[in-house]
PDB file of C-alpha atoms and ligand atoms in Angstrom:
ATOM      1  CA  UNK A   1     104.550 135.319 105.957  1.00  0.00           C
ATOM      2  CA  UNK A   2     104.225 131.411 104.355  1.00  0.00           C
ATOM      3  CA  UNK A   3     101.531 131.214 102.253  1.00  0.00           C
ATOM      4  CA  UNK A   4      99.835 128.242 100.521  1.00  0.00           C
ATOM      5  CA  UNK A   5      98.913 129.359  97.202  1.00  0.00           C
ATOM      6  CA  UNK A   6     100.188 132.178  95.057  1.00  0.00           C
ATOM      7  CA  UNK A   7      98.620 133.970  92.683  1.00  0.00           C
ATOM      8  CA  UNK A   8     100.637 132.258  90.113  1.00  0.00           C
ATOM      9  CA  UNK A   9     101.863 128.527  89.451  1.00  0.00           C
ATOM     10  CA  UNK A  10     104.444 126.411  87.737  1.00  0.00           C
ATOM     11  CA  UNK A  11     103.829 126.660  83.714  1.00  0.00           C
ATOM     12  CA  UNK A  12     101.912 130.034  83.835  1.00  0.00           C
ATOM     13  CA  UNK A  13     103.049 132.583  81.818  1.00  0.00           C
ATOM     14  CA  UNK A  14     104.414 135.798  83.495  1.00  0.00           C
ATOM     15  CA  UNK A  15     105.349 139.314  83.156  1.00  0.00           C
ATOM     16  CA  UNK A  16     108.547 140.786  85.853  1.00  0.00           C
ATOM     17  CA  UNK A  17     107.108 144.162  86.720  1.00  0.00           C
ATOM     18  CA  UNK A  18     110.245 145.156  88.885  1.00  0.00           C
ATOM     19  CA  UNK A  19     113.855 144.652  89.407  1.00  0.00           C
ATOM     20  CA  UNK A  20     116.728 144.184  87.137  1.00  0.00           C
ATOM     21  CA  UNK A  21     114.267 141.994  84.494  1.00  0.00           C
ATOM     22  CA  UNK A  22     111.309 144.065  84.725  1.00  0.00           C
ATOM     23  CA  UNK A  23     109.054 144.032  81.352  1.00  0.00           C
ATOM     24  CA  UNK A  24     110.554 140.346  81.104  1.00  0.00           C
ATOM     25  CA  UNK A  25     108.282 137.449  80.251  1.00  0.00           C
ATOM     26  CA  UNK A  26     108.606 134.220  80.369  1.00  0.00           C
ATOM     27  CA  UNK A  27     107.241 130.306  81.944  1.00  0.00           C
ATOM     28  CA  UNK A  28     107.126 129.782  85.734  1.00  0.00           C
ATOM     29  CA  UNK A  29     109.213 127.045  86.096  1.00  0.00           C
ATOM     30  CA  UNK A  30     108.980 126.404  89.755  1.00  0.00           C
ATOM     31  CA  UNK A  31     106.596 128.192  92.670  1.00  0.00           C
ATOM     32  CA  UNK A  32     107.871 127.957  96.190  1.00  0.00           C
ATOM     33  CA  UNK A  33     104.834 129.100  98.094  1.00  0.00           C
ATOM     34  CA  UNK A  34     106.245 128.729 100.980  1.00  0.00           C
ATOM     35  CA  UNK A  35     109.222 131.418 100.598  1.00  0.00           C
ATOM     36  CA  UNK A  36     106.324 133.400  98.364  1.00  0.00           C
ATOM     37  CA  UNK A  37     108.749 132.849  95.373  1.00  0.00           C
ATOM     38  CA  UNK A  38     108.982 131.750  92.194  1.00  0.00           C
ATOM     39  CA  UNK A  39     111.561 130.700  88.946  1.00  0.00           C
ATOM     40  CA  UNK A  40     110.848 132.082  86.070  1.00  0.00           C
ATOM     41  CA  UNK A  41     112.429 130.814  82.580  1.00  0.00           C
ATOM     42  CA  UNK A  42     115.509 133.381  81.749  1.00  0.00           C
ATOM     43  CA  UNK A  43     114.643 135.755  84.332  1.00  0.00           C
ATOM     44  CA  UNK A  44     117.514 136.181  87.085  1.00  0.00           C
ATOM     45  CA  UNK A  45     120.419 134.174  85.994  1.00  0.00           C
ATOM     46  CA  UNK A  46     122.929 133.438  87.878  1.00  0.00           C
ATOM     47  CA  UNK A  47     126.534 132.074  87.379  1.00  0.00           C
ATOM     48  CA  UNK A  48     128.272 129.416  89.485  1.00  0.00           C
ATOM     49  CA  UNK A  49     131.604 128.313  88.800  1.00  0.00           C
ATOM     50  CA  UNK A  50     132.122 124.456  89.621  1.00  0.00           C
ATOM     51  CA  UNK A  51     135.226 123.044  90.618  1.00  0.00           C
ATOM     52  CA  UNK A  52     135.709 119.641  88.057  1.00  0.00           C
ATOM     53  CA  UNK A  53     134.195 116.824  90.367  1.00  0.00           C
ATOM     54  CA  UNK A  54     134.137 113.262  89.602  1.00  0.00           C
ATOM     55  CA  UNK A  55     130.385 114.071  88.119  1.00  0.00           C
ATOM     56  CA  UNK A  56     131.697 116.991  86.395  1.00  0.00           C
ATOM     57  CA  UNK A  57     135.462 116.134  85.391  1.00  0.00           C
ATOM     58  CA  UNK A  58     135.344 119.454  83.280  1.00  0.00           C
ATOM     59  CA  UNK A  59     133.797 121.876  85.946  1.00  0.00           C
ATOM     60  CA  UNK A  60     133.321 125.532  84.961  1.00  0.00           C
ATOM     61  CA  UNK A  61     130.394 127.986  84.914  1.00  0.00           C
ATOM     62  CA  UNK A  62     126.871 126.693  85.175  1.00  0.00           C
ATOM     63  CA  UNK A  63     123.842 129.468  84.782  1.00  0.00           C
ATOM     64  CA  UNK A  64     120.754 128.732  86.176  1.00  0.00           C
ATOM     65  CA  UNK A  65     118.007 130.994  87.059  1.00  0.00           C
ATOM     66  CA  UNK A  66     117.585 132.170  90.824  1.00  0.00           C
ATOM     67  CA  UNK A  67     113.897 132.789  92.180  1.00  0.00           C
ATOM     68  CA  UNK A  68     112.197 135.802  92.525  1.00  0.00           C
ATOM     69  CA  UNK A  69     109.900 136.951  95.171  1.00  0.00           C
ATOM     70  CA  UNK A  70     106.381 136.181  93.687  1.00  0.00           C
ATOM     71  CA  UNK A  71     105.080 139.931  94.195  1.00  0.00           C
ATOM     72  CA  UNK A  72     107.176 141.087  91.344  1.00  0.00           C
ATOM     73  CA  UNK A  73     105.198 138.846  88.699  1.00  0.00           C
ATOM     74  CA  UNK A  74     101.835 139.431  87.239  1.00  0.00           C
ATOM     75  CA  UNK A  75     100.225 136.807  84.906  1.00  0.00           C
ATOM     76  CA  UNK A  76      99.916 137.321  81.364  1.00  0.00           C
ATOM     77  CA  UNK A  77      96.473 137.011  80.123  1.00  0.00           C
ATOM     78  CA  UNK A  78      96.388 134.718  77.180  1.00  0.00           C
ATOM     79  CA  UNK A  79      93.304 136.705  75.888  1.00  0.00           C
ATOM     80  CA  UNK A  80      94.417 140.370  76.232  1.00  0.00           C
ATOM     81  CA  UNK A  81      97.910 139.942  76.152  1.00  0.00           C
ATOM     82  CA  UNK A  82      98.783 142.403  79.081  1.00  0.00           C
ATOM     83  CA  UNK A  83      99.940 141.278  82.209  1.00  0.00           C
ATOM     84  CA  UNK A  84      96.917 141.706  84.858  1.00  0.00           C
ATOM     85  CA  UNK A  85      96.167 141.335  88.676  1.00  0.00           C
ATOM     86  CA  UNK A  86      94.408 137.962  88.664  1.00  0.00           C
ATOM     87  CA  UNK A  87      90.683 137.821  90.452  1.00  0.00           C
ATOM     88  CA  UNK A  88      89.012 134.757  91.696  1.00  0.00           C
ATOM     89  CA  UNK A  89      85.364 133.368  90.578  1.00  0.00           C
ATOM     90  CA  UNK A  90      83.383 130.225  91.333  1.00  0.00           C
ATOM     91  CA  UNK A  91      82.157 128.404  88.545  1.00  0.00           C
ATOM     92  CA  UNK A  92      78.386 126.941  89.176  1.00  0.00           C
ATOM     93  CA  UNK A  93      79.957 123.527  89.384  1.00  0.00           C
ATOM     94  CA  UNK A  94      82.140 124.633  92.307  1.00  0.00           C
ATOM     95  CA  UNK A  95      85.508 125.113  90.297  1.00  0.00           C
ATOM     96  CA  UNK A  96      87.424 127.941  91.284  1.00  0.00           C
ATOM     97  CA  UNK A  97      88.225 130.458  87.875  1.00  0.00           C
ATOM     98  CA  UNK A  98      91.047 132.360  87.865  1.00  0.00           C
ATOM     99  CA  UNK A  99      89.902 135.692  85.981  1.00  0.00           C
ATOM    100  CA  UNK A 100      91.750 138.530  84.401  1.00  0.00           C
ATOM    101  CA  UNK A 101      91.178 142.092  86.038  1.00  0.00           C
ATOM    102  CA  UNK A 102      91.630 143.743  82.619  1.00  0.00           C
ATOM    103  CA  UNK A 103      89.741 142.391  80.583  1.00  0.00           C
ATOM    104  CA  UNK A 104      87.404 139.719  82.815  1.00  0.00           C
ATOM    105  CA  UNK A 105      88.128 136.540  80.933  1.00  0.00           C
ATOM    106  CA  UNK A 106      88.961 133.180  82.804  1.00  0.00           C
ATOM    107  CA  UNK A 107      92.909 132.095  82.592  1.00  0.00           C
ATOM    108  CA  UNK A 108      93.209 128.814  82.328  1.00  0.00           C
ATOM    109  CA  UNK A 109      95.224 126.332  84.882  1.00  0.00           C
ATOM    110  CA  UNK A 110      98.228 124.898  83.382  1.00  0.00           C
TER     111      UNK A 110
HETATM  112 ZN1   ZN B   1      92.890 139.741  79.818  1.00  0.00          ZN
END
């Protein structure tokens, strides 16, 4: 199902809360909303080996992290410190808040 937002975006900070790097925190790097995923900084890593190419006369093992389906990561409130579901409320002036469900403060946008 393609989405266009996620609940989380590129610079937020997040918690894994399954898989092989669950309890892992660290920067979104990259959202992909429309493959609901995300990268998040040293969370999935992966290894390719590179052939030596005229760019990379050396070649060998390059890691990089892989993304990660966006349901697995819950922001980390900045206020609380734990990683909560995120709500949504409308500011008078029309802005739209993005609030922590633990302990109801607004998380800033990066
Ligand atoms: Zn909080």
């Amino acid at each position: 199902m393609p989405g266009k937002s996620l609940h989380v975006r590129k610079g937020d900070r997040v918690e894994v809360i399954a898989g092989n790097y669950r309890g892992a925190r660290g920067q979104v790097l990259r959202a992909i909303p429309s493959r609901r995923r995300v990268v998040v900084d040293g969370v999935n890593m992966r290894k390719r080996h590179q052939r030596p190419s005229p760019q990379n006369p050396e070649g060998g093992i390059v890691t990089f992290e892989a993304p990660i389906d966006a349901s697995n990561v819950l922001l980390v409130c900045p206020h609380c410190d734990e990683a909560a579901r995120a709500g949504r409320r409308r500011d008078p002036d029309g802005t739209v808040e993005r609030i922590c469900k633990k302990c109801g403060e607004p998380i800033p946008t990066p």
